[in-house]
């Protein structure tokens, strides 16, 4: 949910609460003011009525003093000794032609020697109107306030938060391998300036670290290559000399070791490069075509071991992957399937939607399957193998958000890639 | 055939020059950017082998200079950097091939030969080795004037041997030549053996001689003797 929506939601809740409580409060305050006013008026009318009754001859049963006011006189045989009491009641209003709430003041008095119970009732009609009025005003206010707050909020978001959005937009497109320095919008908001500064610091540190690491990897591989090349080439030169067989063997071992070291270094620096995210440029890739051409290059090797190849390409979808990594990945998978195979064995390559399965016949596994993906774990004692193949495969898969699972059943091995 | 090697590393340069000279090339050696500029200016080589990193300049500039004087030399880059950008840049400015340190001398030699063959503009150019006659362009081989059907790898293997005749060629360099990085070393040796077995058999079937000597534990030697 967007910040703006969340803020608006809180505003709405607060407004509803405040306005309900406010409306109730306003209603009660207004009502008590009106009640007080009514009571005063009733008492004033009482005084007026008593004065008039005492001073005028003819008593009528009912008087209308103010329009809507009802006065009732009832003769009592003895003095009822009623002190003036106020109460709310419902009466029939002749003007409105319906039952309406009234406020009634009841008291007793002695007029011309007779005892009377007198009640003056005042229509409370305005009271209902009052509630309606208050509600209408409050709702009106609430709507106006909500709209203006909403607009204000939007304005604030667009104006005040614009540096923030600007930063986010840049961070979204930020790539450590192709860093573009952050450009900050000038803002009056201290927090945003702070955020900008902290980010800039963090990013330039990351860029520095990344560069250092990249340089280190490059330098190491670069500086190691030349001495390795010298060792290798000198050994190669020595091999051309007429040496004794055991001397030849010794030189050959130097040569082999240099070759292995060079391969090992290649593998490790490849792993580091993947881990450093140096293979970011992905492109669309038709896996089916790619597999077909790769399988062709391995054809001769399969012939030598007399391996039967079975392919099933159900899907010809395109995947997004870095081309170099795809080469390494498929090469490794296929060459693994061939080299760990047995003579007269089989390989099955199955491409489905979002899944590639390569299964092959082979010998029973010696190393626990989980450890196979670790660096330098080999299923054979073959020291010539770098032992990096499967961990390379795994890294490449992780890098491309693919999962790789290995299953084996006796002499059947299966590697499943899904994405 | 004249070859110029531009390489600042003394030990490496010595080996390369020695190997190439033995292979029948006239090989000159420039150990700096300046000396390379001088040599390329005054003489046209069939092939220039350039190391990218030089103490006093960039090997890529040597190539650019060669291109600017419209030199017809074939150019092979040697680099310790296996970075793709470098490779693309080098090939972009006109290099013909790219080889990464550490390389086998046999491999460098084979590449130089292939390059010179390509650049000699003679499509009919055939490589003749006694009764074996290889035509690299249409990828055909005859033995005693009879056609020989070889697989792609067998053909590559034969060319590699002939390019490095009379040399001990290690099984590692054969593996590297045939499969590059596609195969782990250990596994490829069996495959080399199989390819070689088939190649020998096919040549002998046509009455050809077996020129491949096994140097036990090391590799093979393709030789007339």
Coordinates of C-alpha atoms in Angstrom, one line a residue:
Chain A
X1 CA 0.0 0.0 0.0
X2 CA 1.3 3.4 -0.9
X3 CA 2.2 5.9 1.8
X4 CA -0.3 8.3 0.5
X5 CA -3.1 5.8 0.8
X6 CA -2.1 4.8 4.3
X7 CA -2.0 8.4 5.4
X8 CA -5.4 9.0 3.8
X9 CA -6.8 6.0 5.6
X10 CA -5.6 7.3 8.9
X11 CA -7.0 10.8 8.2
X12 CA -10.4 9.3 7.3
X13 CA -10.5 7.2 10.5
X14 CA -9.5 10.2 12.6
X15 CA -12.0 12.5 10.9
X16 CA -14.9 10.0 11.4
X17 CA -14.0 9.6 15.0
X18 CA -13.5 13.3 15.7
X19 CA -16.7 14.2 13.9
X20 CA -18.8 11.6 15.6
X21 CA -17.6 12.6 19.1
X22 CA -17.7 16.3 18.1
X23 CA -21.3 16.0 16.8
X24 CA -22.4 14.3 19.9
X25 CA -20.7 16.9 22.1
X26 CA -22.1 19.7 20.0
X27 CA -25.5 18.2 20.3
X28 CA -25.4 17.9 24.0
X29 CA -23.9 21.3 24.6
X30 CA -26.5 22.9 22.3
X31 CA -29.3 20.9 23.9
X32 CA -28.3 21.9 27.4
X33 CA -28.2 25.6 26.3
X34 CA -31.6 25.3 24.8
X35 CA -33.0 23.4 27.8
X36 CA -31.7 26.1 30.1
X37 CA -33.3 28.7 27.9
X38 CA -36.6 26.8 27.8
X39 CA -36.6 26.4 31.6
X40 CA -36.0 30.1 32.0
X41 CA -38.8 30.9 29.7
X42 CA -41.1 28.5 31.4
X43 CA -40.4 30.0 34.8
X44 CA -40.9 33.5 33.3
X45 CA -44.2 32.3 31.8
X46 CA -45.2 30.9 35.2
X47 CA -44.7 34.2 36.8
X48 CA -46.6 36.0 34.1
X49 CA -49.5 33.5 34.2
X50 CA -49.8 33.6 37.9
X51 CA -49.9 37.4 37.8
X52 CA -52.5 37.4 35.0
X53 CA -54.7 34.8 36.8
X54 CA -54.7 36.7 39.9
X55 CA -55.5 39.9 38.4
X56 CA -58.1 38.9 35.8
X57 CA -61.6 37.7 36.5
X58 CA -62.5 35.0 34.0
X59 CA -60.6 31.9 34.0
X60 CA -60.5 29.8 30.9
X61 CA -59.5 26.2 31.0
X62 CA -56.7 26.6 28.5
X63 CA -54.5 29.5 27.4
X64 CA -52.2 29.9 24.6
X65 CA -49.6 32.3 25.6
X66 CA -46.9 31.8 23.0
X67 CA -47.8 30.0 19.9
X68 CA -47.1 26.4 20.5
X69 CA -47.3 26.8 24.3
X70 CA -50.0 24.9 26.1
X71 CA -51.3 26.0 29.5
X72 CA -53.6 23.8 31.5
X73 CA -55.5 24.7 34.6
X74 CA -57.0 22.0 36.9
X75 CA -58.9 22.8 40.0
X76 CA -57.9 20.8 43.0
X77 CA -60.1 20.3 46.1
X78 CA -57.3 20.8 48.6
X79 CA -53.9 22.4 48.3
X80 CA -51.8 19.9 46.4
X81 CA -48.6 21.8 47.5
X82 CA -46.8 21.1 44.3
X83 CA -43.5 22.8 44.0
X84 CA -42.7 23.7 40.4
X85 CA -41.3 20.7 38.5
X86 CA -40.0 20.3 35.0
X87 CA -40.5 17.2 32.9
X88 CA -40.4 16.2 29.2
X89 CA -43.5 14.7 27.8
X90 CA -45.3 13.9 24.5
X91 CA -48.3 15.8 23.5
X92 CA -50.5 16.4 20.5
X93 CA -49.5 19.6 18.7
X94 CA -52.4 21.3 17.0
X95 CA -50.2 23.2 14.6
X96 CA -48.0 20.4 13.5
X97 CA -50.9 17.9 13.7
X98 CA -48.9 15.2 15.4
X99 CA -47.5 14.0 18.6
X100 CA -44.4 16.0 19.5
X101 CA -42.1 16.3 22.5
X102 CA -42.9 19.1 24.9
X103 CA -41.3 20.4 28.1
X104 CA -43.8 20.8 30.9
X105 CA -43.6 22.9 34.0
X106 CA -46.2 21.8 36.7
X107 CA -46.9 23.8 39.8
X108 CA -49.9 24.6 42.1
X109 CA -51.3 27.9 43.1
X110 CA -54.2 29.5 44.9
X111 CA -56.3 31.8 42.7
X112 CA -59.4 33.5 43.9
X113 CA -59.5 31.2 46.9
X114 CA -59.4 28.1 44.8
X115 CA -56.5 25.6 44.4
X116 CA -55.3 24.9 40.9
X117 CA -52.7 22.6 39.4
X118 CA -51.2 24.5 36.5
X119 CA -49.0 23.2 33.8
X120 CA -47.3 25.1 31.0
X121 CA -45.9 23.1 28.1
X122 CA -43.6 24.4 25.5
X123 CA -43.1 22.6 22.2
X124 CA -39.6 21.1 21.9
X125 CA -39.9 20.9 18.1
X126 CA -36.7 22.9 17.5
X127 CA -34.8 20.2 19.4
X128 CA -35.3 17.7 16.6
X129 CA -34.4 20.3 14.0
X130 CA -31.3 21.0 16.1
X131 CA -30.1 17.4 15.9
X132 CA -30.7 17.5 12.2
X133 CA -28.9 20.8 11.8
X134 CA -25.9 19.8 13.8
X135 CA -25.6 16.5 11.9
X136 CA -25.9 18.3 8.6
X137 CA -23.3 20.9 9.5
X138 CA -20.9 18.3 10.8
X139 CA -21.2 16.0 7.8
X140 CA -20.8 19.0 5.5
X141 CA -17.7 20.1 7.4
X142 CA -16.3 16.5 7.5
X143 CA -16.7 16.2 3.7
X144 CA -15.1 19.5 3.0
X145 CA -12.3 18.8 5.4
X146 CA -11.7 15.3 4.0
X147 CA -11.5 16.6 0.4
X148 CA -9.2 19.5 1.3
X149 CA -7.0 17.2 3.4
X150 CA -6.8 14.7 0.6
X151 CA -5.8 17.4 -1.8
X152 CA -3.4 18.9 0.6
X153 CA -1.9 15.5 1.2
X154 CA -1.5 14.8 -2.5
X155 CA 0.1 18.2 -2.9
X156 CA 2.5 17.5 0.0
X157 CA 3.4 14.2 -1.5
X158 CA 4.1 15.5 -4.9
X159 CA 6.0 18.5 -3.6
X160 CA 7.7 17.5 -0.4
X161 CA 8.2 13.8 -1.2
X162 CA 9.5 14.3 -4.7
X163 CA 13.2 14.1 -3.7
X164 CA 12.3 10.8 -2.1
X165 CA 10.6 9.4 -5.2
X166 CA 13.5 10.7 -7.2
X167 CA 16.0 8.7 -5.0
X168 CA 13.9 5.5 -5.2
X169 CA 13.6 5.8 -9.0
X170 CA 17.3 6.0 -9.2
X171 CA 18.0 3.2 -6.8
X172 CA 15.6 0.9 -8.7
X173 CA 17.8 1.3 -11.8
X174 CA 21.1 1.1 -10.0
X175 CA 23.5 -1.5 -11.1
X176 CA 26.8 -2.0 -9.3
X177 CA 28.5 -3.1 -12.4
X178 CA 27.5 0.0 -14.3
X179 CA 27.2 2.6 -11.5
X180 CA 25.6 5.9 -12.3
X181 CA 26.2 8.5 -9.4
X182 CA 23.0 9.4 -7.6
X183 CA 21.7 12.8 -8.4
X184 CA 19.9 14.4 -5.5
X185 CA 17.1 16.9 -5.7
X186 CA 17.6 19.8 -3.4
X187 CA 15.1 19.6 -0.6
X188 CA 14.1 21.6 2.4
X189 CA 13.4 18.4 4.2
X190 CA 16.4 17.6 6.4
X191 CA 15.5 13.9 6.5
X192 CA 15.6 13.5 2.8
X193 CA 18.9 15.3 2.5
X194 CA 20.2 13.0 5.2
X195 CA 18.9 10.0 3.4
X196 CA 20.5 11.2 0.2
X197 CA 23.8 11.7 1.9
X198 CA 23.8 8.4 3.6
X199 CA 22.9 6.6 0.4
X200 CA 25.5 8.4 -1.6
X201 CA 28.1 7.4 1.0
X202 CA 26.9 3.8 1.0
X203 CA 26.8 3.5 -2.7
X204 CA 30.2 5.0 -3.3
X205 CA 31.6 2.6 -0.7
X206 CA 29.9 -0.3 -2.5
X207 CA 31.3 0.9 -5.8
X208 CA 34.7 1.2 -4.3
X209 CA 34.5 -2.3 -2.8
X210 CA 33.2 -3.8 -6.0
X211 CA 35.9 -2.2 -8.0
X212 CA 38.6 -3.3 -5.6
X213 CA 37.3 -6.8 -5.7
X214 CA 37.0 -6.8 -9.4
X215 CA 40.5 -5.4 -9.8
X216 CA 41.8 -7.9 -7.3
X217 CA 40.3 -10.8 -9.3
X218 CA 41.5 -9.4 -12.5
X219 CA 45.0 -8.6 -11.2
X220 CA 45.3 -12.0 -9.6
X221 CA 44.3 -13.8 -12.7
X222 CA 46.4 -11.6 -14.9
X223 CA 49.5 -11.7 -12.8
X224 CA 49.3 -15.5 -12.3
X225 CA 48.8 -16.2 -16.0
X226 CA 52.3 -15.0 -17.1
X227 CA 54.3 -17.1 -14.7
X228 CA 52.0 -20.0 -15.4
X229 CA 52.5 -19.5 -19.1
X230 CA 56.3 -19.5 -18.5
X231 CA 56.2 -22.7 -16.5
X232 CA 54.0 -24.4 -19.1
X233 CA 56.0 -23.3 -22.1
X234 CA 59.4 -24.0 -20.6
X235 CA 58.1 -27.5 -19.7
X236 CA 56.8 -27.9 -23.3
X237 CA 60.2 -26.9 -24.6
X238 CA 61.9 -29.4 -22.3
X239 CA 59.6 -32.1 -23.6
X240 CA 61.1 -31.6 -27.0
X241 CA 64.6 -32.4 -25.8
X242 CA 65.9 -35.9 -26.0
X243 CA 65.3 -36.8 -22.4
X244 CA 65.4 -40.1 -20.5
X245 CA 62.0 -41.5 -19.9
X246 CA 61.9 -40.8 -16.2
X247 CA 63.1 -37.2 -16.8
X248 CA 60.4 -36.8 -19.4
X249 CA 57.9 -38.0 -16.9
X250 CA 59.1 -35.4 -14.3
X251 CA 58.8 -32.6 -16.8
X252 CA 55.5 -33.9 -17.9
X253 CA 54.3 -33.7 -14.3
X254 CA 55.4 -30.0 -14.1
X255 CA 53.5 -29.4 -17.3
X256 CA 50.4 -31.1 -16.0
X257 CA 50.4 -29.3 -12.7
X258 CA 50.7 -25.9 -14.5
X259 CA 47.8 -26.8 -16.7
X260 CA 45.7 -27.9 -13.8
X261 CA 46.5 -24.7 -11.9
X262 CA 45.5 -22.6 -14.8
X263 CA 42.2 -24.4 -15.1
X264 CA 41.6 -24.2 -11.4
X265 CA 42.2 -20.5 -11.5
X266 CA 39.9 -20.1 -14.5
X267 CA 37.2 -21.9 -12.6
X268 CA 37.6 -20.0 -9.4
X269 CA 37.7 -16.6 -11.0
X270 CA 34.6 -17.6 -13.0
X271 CA 32.9 -18.4 -9.7
X272 CA 34.0 -15.1 -8.2
X273 CA 32.8 -13.3 -11.2
X274 CA 29.4 -14.8 -11.0
X275 CA 29.2 -14.1 -7.3
X276 CA 30.3 -10.5 -7.9
X277 CA 27.4 -10.2 -10.3
X278 CA 29.7 -9.5 -13.2
X279 CA 27.5 -11.3 -15.6
X280 CA 24.5 -9.0 -15.6
X281 CA 23.8 -8.7 -19.3
X282 CA 21.1 -11.2 -19.9
X283 CA 19.4 -11.8 -23.2
X284 CA 16.6 -13.8 -24.6
X285 CA 17.6 -17.2 -25.5
X286 CA 16.0 -20.0 -27.3
X287 CA 17.0 -23.0 -25.1
X288 CA 15.8 -25.6 -27.6
X289 CA 18.0 -24.4 -30.5
X290 CA 20.9 -23.9 -28.1
X291 CA 20.6 -27.4 -26.7
X292 CA 20.5 -28.8 -30.2
X293 CA 23.7 -27.1 -31.3
X294 CA 25.4 -28.0 -28.1
X295 CA 24.4 -31.6 -28.4
X296 CA 25.9 -31.7 -31.9
X297 CA 29.3 -30.7 -30.5
X298 CA 29.1 -33.6 -28.1
X299 CA 27.9 -36.1 -30.7
X300 CA 31.4 -37.5 -31.4
X301 CA 32.1 -38.0 -27.7
X302 CA 28.8 -39.9 -27.2
X303 CA 29.7 -42.1 -30.2
X304 CA 33.0 -43.0 -28.6
X305 CA 31.3 -44.2 -25.5
X306 CA 28.4 -45.6 -27.6
X307 CA 25.9 -43.6 -25.7
X308 CA 22.3 -43.4 -26.9
X309 CA 20.9 -40.0 -26.8
X310 CA 17.2 -39.4 -26.4
X311 CA 15.8 -35.9 -26.6
X312 CA 12.4 -34.6 -26.0
X313 CA 11.8 -30.9 -26.6
X314 CA 8.2 -30.2 -25.6
X315 CA 8.7 -26.5 -25.2
X316 CA 10.6 -24.0 -27.3
X317 CA 10.3 -21.0 -24.9
X318 CA 12.8 -18.3 -24.6
X319 CA 14.7 -17.7 -21.4
X320 CA 16.5 -14.7 -20.1
X321 CA 20.1 -15.6 -19.3
X322 CA 23.6 -14.3 -19.8
X323 CA 24.9 -16.0 -22.9
X324 CA 28.3 -16.9 -21.5
X325 CA 26.8 -18.4 -18.4
X326 CA 24.4 -20.4 -20.5
X327 CA 27.3 -21.8 -22.5
X328 CA 29.1 -22.8 -19.3
X329 CA 26.0 -24.2 -17.8
X330 CA 24.9 -26.4 -20.7
X331 CA 28.4 -27.4 -21.4
X332 CA 29.0 -28.5 -17.9
X333 CA 25.7 -30.4 -17.7
X334 CA 26.2 -32.2 -20.9
X335 CA 29.9 -33.0 -20.4
X336 CA 29.0 -34.3 -16.9
X337 CA 26.4 -36.5 -18.3
X338 CA 28.9 -37.9 -20.8
X339 CA 31.9 -38.3 -18.6
X340 CA 30.1 -39.9 -15.7
X341 CA 28.4 -42.2 -18.1
X342 CA 29.3 -45.8 -18.8
X343 CA 30.0 -47.4 -22.1
X344 CA 26.8 -48.3 -24.0
X345 CA 24.9 -46.0 -21.6
X346 CA 22.2 -43.5 -22.3
X347 CA 21.4 -39.8 -21.9
X348 CA 18.0 -38.3 -21.8
X349 CA 17.5 -34.6 -22.4
X350 CA 14.0 -33.3 -21.7
X351 CA 12.9 -29.7 -22.1
X352 CA 9.5 -28.8 -20.8
X353 CA 8.0 -25.5 -19.9
X354 CA 10.2 -23.9 -17.2
X355 CA 12.1 -27.2 -16.7
X356 CA 15.1 -29.0 -18.2
X357 CA 15.9 -32.5 -17.1
X358 CA 19.1 -34.3 -18.0
X359 CA 19.3 -37.8 -16.9
X360 CA 22.0 -40.4 -17.6
X361 CA 23.2 -43.9 -16.8
X362 CA 26.3 -44.1 -14.8
X363 CA 28.1 -45.7 -11.8
X364 CA 26.8 -45.6 -8.3
X365 CA 27.6 -42.5 -6.4
X366 CA 30.3 -42.6 -3.7
X367 CA 30.0 -39.1 -2.3
X368 CA 26.7 -38.1 -0.6
X369 CA 24.7 -36.2 -3.2
X370 CA 24.4 -33.0 -1.1
X371 CA 28.2 -32.7 -1.1
X372 CA 28.4 -32.9 -4.8
X373 CA 27.7 -29.3 -5.2
X374 CA 30.4 -28.2 -2.9
X375 CA 33.7 -27.0 -4.3
X376 CA 36.4 -29.6 -4.7
X377 CA 34.2 -32.5 -4.0
X378 CA 34.7 -35.2 -6.6
X379 CA 33.1 -38.5 -7.0
X380 CA 36.3 -39.9 -8.4
X381 CA 39.8 -39.8 -7.1
X382 CA 40.7 -38.1 -10.4
X383 CA 43.0 -35.3 -9.5
X384 CA 42.9 -33.9 -13.0
X385 CA 39.3 -32.8 -12.5
X386 CA 39.0 -29.4 -11.0
X387 CA 36.1 -30.3 -8.9
X388 CA 34.4 -27.1 -9.6
X389 CA 32.0 -28.2 -12.3
X390 CA 28.9 -28.7 -10.2
X391 CA 29.4 -25.8 -7.9
X392 CA 29.7 -23.6 -11.0
X393 CA 26.4 -25.0 -12.2
X394 CA 24.8 -24.3 -8.9
X395 CA 26.2 -20.7 -8.8
X396 CA 25.0 -20.0 -12.3
X397 CA 21.5 -21.4 -11.4
X398 CA 21.4 -19.2 -8.3
X399 CA 22.4 -16.3 -10.3
X400 CA 19.6 -16.8 -12.8
X401 CA 17.0 -17.7 -10.1
X402 CA 16.9 -21.3 -11.2
X403 CA 16.7 -24.2 -8.9
X404 CA 18.7 -27.3 -9.5
X405 CA 18.0 -30.7 -7.9
X406 CA 19.9 -33.9 -8.2
X407 CA 18.3 -37.3 -7.9
X408 CA 19.8 -40.6 -8.3
X409 CA 18.6 -44.1 -8.2
X410 CA 21.2 -46.9 -8.3
X411 CA 22.8 -46.3 -11.6
X412 CA 20.5 -43.5 -12.8
X413 CA 21.4 -39.9 -12.3
X414 CA 19.1 -37.0 -12.9
X415 CA 19.7 -33.3 -12.8
X416 CA 16.7 -31.1 -13.0
X417 CA 16.7 -27.4 -13.6
X418 CA 13.6 -25.4 -13.1
X419 CA 13.0 -21.7 -13.4
Chain B
X1 CA 57.5 -16.9 -43.2
X2 CA 58.2 -13.9 -41.0
X3 CA 56.7 -13.6 -37.6
X4 CA 56.9 -10.7 -35.2
X5 CA 56.4 -11.5 -31.5
X6 CA 55.6 -8.5 -29.3
X7 CA 56.0 -9.8 -25.7
X8 CA 57.7 -8.1 -22.8
X9 CA 58.1 -11.1 -20.6
X10 CA 61.7 -12.4 -21.4
X11 CA 61.3 -16.0 -20.4
X12 CA 58.0 -16.4 -22.3
X13 CA 59.4 -14.6 -25.4
X14 CA 62.4 -16.9 -25.4
X15 CA 60.3 -20.0 -25.5
X16 CA 57.9 -18.7 -28.1
X17 CA 60.8 -17.6 -30.4
X18 CA 62.6 -20.9 -29.9
X19 CA 59.5 -23.0 -30.7
X20 CA 58.5 -21.0 -33.7
X21 CA 62.0 -20.9 -35.1
X22 CA 62.2 -24.7 -34.8
X23 CA 58.9 -24.8 -36.6
X24 CA 60.6 -23.2 -39.6
X25 CA 59.5 -19.5 -39.2
X26 CA 61.8 -16.5 -39.2
X27 CA 60.8 -15.0 -35.8
X28 CA 61.6 -11.5 -34.6
X29 CA 61.0 -10.4 -31.2
X30 CA 60.0 -6.9 -29.9
X31 CA 60.0 -6.6 -26.2
X32 CA 58.4 -3.2 -25.9
X33 CA 55.8 -1.0 -27.5
X34 CA 58.4 1.3 -29.0
X35 CA 60.4 -1.5 -30.5
X36 CA 57.2 -3.1 -31.9
X37 CA 56.2 0.2 -33.5
X38 CA 59.7 0.5 -35.1
X39 CA 59.7 -3.0 -36.4
X40 CA 56.2 -2.9 -37.8
X41 CA 56.9 0.3 -39.5
X42 CA 60.0 -0.9 -41.3
X43 CA 59.0 -4.4 -42.3
X44 CA 55.9 -6.3 -43.2
X45 CA 55.4 -9.6 -41.3
X46 CA 53.2 -12.5 -42.3
X47 CA 52.0 -12.7 -38.8
X48 CA 52.3 -10.5 -35.7
X49 CA 51.7 -12.0 -32.3
X50 CA 51.0 -9.3 -29.8
X51 CA 50.8 -9.3 -26.0
X52 CA 48.2 -6.8 -24.9
X53 CA 50.0 -5.6 -21.8
X54 CA 53.3 -4.0 -22.5
X55 CA 55.3 -1.8 -20.1
X56 CA 55.3 1.2 -22.3
X57 CA 52.0 0.9 -24.1
X58 CA 49.0 -1.1 -25.0
X59 CA 49.2 -4.0 -27.5
X60 CA 45.9 -2.9 -28.9
X61 CA 47.6 0.3 -30.1
X62 CA 50.2 -1.8 -32.0
X63 CA 47.3 -3.4 -33.8
X64 CA 45.6 -0.1 -34.5
X65 CA 48.9 1.2 -35.9
X66 CA 49.3 -1.9 -38.1
X67 CA 45.7 -1.4 -39.4
X68 CA 46.4 2.3 -40.0
X69 CA 49.3 1.6 -42.3
X70 CA 47.1 -1.0 -44.0
X71 CA 49.4 -3.8 -43.1
X72 CA 48.5 -7.3 -44.5
X73 CA 49.9 -9.1 -41.5
X74 CA 47.8 -11.6 -39.7
X75 CA 47.4 -10.6 -36.0
X76 CA 47.1 -12.8 -33.0
X77 CA 46.5 -11.3 -29.6
X78 CA 48.1 -12.9 -26.5
X79 CA 46.5 -11.8 -23.3
X80 CA 46.5 -12.8 -19.7
X81 CA 43.0 -11.3 -19.4
X82 CA 40.3 -13.7 -20.2
X83 CA 37.9 -10.8 -20.2
X84 CA 35.3 -10.9 -22.9
X85 CA 35.4 -7.2 -23.4
X86 CA 39.1 -7.4 -24.3
X87 CA 38.6 -10.2 -26.6
X88 CA 35.8 -8.4 -28.4
X89 CA 37.7 -5.1 -28.5
X90 CA 40.8 -6.9 -29.9
X91 CA 38.9 -8.6 -32.7
X92 CA 36.9 -5.4 -33.3
X93 CA 40.0 -3.4 -34.2
X94 CA 41.2 -6.0 -36.6
X95 CA 43.0 -8.9 -34.8
X96 CA 42.4 -12.3 -36.4
X97 CA 42.7 -14.5 -33.4
X98 CA 43.0 -14.4 -29.7
X99 CA 44.9 -16.7 -27.3
X100 CA 44.8 -16.6 -23.6
X101 CA 47.8 -17.1 -21.3
X102 CA 48.8 -19.7 -20.3
X103 CA 48.7 -21.3 -23.7
X104 CA 50.5 -24.3 -25.3
X105 CA 53.2 -23.5 -27.7
X106 CA 51.7 -26.2 -29.9
X107 CA 48.4 -24.4 -29.9
X108 CA 50.0 -21.0 -30.7
X109 CA 51.9 -22.6 -33.5
X110 CA 48.8 -24.3 -34.9
X111 CA 46.9 -21.0 -34.8
X112 CA 49.7 -19.1 -36.6
X113 CA 49.7 -21.8 -39.3
X114 CA 46.0 -21.7 -39.7
X115 CA 46.0 -17.9 -39.9
X116 CA 48.8 -17.7 -42.5
X117 CA 47.0 -20.4 -44.5
X118 CA 43.8 -18.3 -44.4
X119 CA 45.7 -15.1 -45.3
X120 CA 47.6 -16.5 -48.2
X121 CA 44.4 -16.2 -50.2
X122 CA 45.2 -19.5 -51.9
X123 CA 42.1 -21.6 -51.4
X124 CA 43.7 -24.5 -53.2
X125 CA 46.5 -24.4 -50.7
X126 CA 47.0 -28.0 -49.6
X127 CA 49.1 -29.4 -46.8
X128 CA 51.1 -32.3 -48.0
X129 CA 52.8 -34.7 -45.6
X130 CA 54.2 -37.7 -47.5
X131 CA 51.2 -39.6 -48.8
X132 CA 48.8 -37.6 -46.7
X133 CA 47.3 -34.5 -48.4
X134 CA 45.0 -32.2 -46.4
X135 CA 42.9 -29.5 -47.9
X136 CA 41.9 -27.3 -45.0
X137 CA 39.2 -25.3 -46.9
X138 CA 37.0 -28.0 -48.1
X139 CA 38.1 -30.1 -45.1
X140 CA 39.0 -33.1 -47.2
X141 CA 41.9 -35.5 -46.8
X142 CA 43.4 -38.0 -49.2
X143 CA 45.9 -40.7 -48.5
X144 CA 47.6 -42.2 -51.6
X145 CA 45.1 -40.2 -53.6
X146 CA 42.2 -42.0 -52.0
X147 CA 39.6 -40.0 -50.1
X148 CA 39.5 -40.4 -46.4
X149 CA 36.4 -39.7 -44.5
X150 CA 37.2 -38.2 -41.1
X151 CA 35.0 -36.9 -38.3
X152 CA 35.3 -33.2 -37.4
X153 CA 37.5 -34.0 -34.4
X154 CA 39.7 -36.5 -36.3
X155 CA 40.3 -33.9 -39.0
X156 CA 41.2 -31.2 -36.4
X157 CA 43.5 -33.6 -34.7
X158 CA 45.3 -34.5 -37.9
X159 CA 45.8 -30.8 -38.8
X160 CA 47.0 -30.1 -35.3
X161 CA 49.6 -32.9 -35.6
X162 CA 50.8 -31.9 -39.0
X163 CA 51.1 -28.2 -37.8
X164 CA 53.3 -29.5 -34.9
X165 CA 55.1 -32.2 -36.7
X166 CA 58.3 -33.6 -35.2
X167 CA 57.2 -32.2 -31.8
X168 CA 56.0 -33.9 -28.7
X169 CA 52.4 -32.7 -28.4
X170 CA 51.0 -33.2 -24.9
X171 CA 47.6 -34.7 -24.5
X172 CA 46.5 -31.6 -22.6
X173 CA 47.2 -29.4 -25.5
X174 CA 45.4 -31.7 -27.8
X175 CA 42.4 -31.7 -25.4
X176 CA 42.5 -27.9 -25.2
X177 CA 42.7 -27.7 -29.0
X178 CA 39.8 -30.0 -29.6
X179 CA 37.4 -29.0 -26.9
X180 CA 38.7 -25.8 -25.4
X181 CA 37.0 -25.3 -22.0
X182 CA 34.2 -27.6 -22.8
X183 CA 35.8 -30.6 -21.2
X184 CA 37.5 -31.3 -18.0
X185 CA 41.0 -32.4 -18.8
X186 CA 40.8 -35.9 -17.2
X187 CA 37.9 -37.1 -19.2
X188 CA 39.2 -35.9 -22.5
X189 CA 42.2 -38.2 -22.5
X190 CA 40.1 -41.3 -23.1
X191 CA 38.4 -39.5 -25.9
X192 CA 41.7 -38.4 -27.5
X193 CA 42.8 -42.0 -27.4
X194 CA 39.7 -43.1 -29.2
X195 CA 39.9 -40.4 -31.8
X196 CA 43.5 -41.2 -32.4
X197 CA 42.8 -44.9 -32.7
X198 CA 40.2 -44.2 -35.3
X199 CA 42.4 -41.8 -37.2
X200 CA 45.3 -44.2 -37.3
X201 CA 43.1 -47.0 -38.4
X202 CA 41.5 -44.9 -41.2
X203 CA 44.9 -43.8 -42.6
X204 CA 46.4 -47.3 -42.5
X205 CA 43.3 -48.7 -44.2
X206 CA 44.2 -46.5 -47.2
X207 CA 47.7 -47.8 -47.1
X208 CA 49.1 -44.8 -45.2
X209 CA 51.8 -45.1 -42.7
X210 CA 51.3 -44.6 -39.0
X211 CA 53.2 -41.4 -38.2
X212 CA 52.0 -41.0 -34.7
X213 CA 54.4 -42.1 -32.0
X214 CA 53.2 -42.4 -28.4
X215 CA 55.4 -40.6 -25.9
X216 CA 54.4 -42.6 -22.8
X217 CA 52.7 -40.5 -20.2
X218 CA 53.2 -37.3 -22.0
X219 CA 51.5 -37.2 -25.4
X220 CA 52.2 -37.9 -29.0
X221 CA 54.7 -37.1 -31.7
X222 CA 53.8 -36.9 -35.4
X223 CA 56.9 -37.6 -37.3
X224 CA 58.2 -38.9 -40.5
X225 CA 60.9 -41.0 -38.9

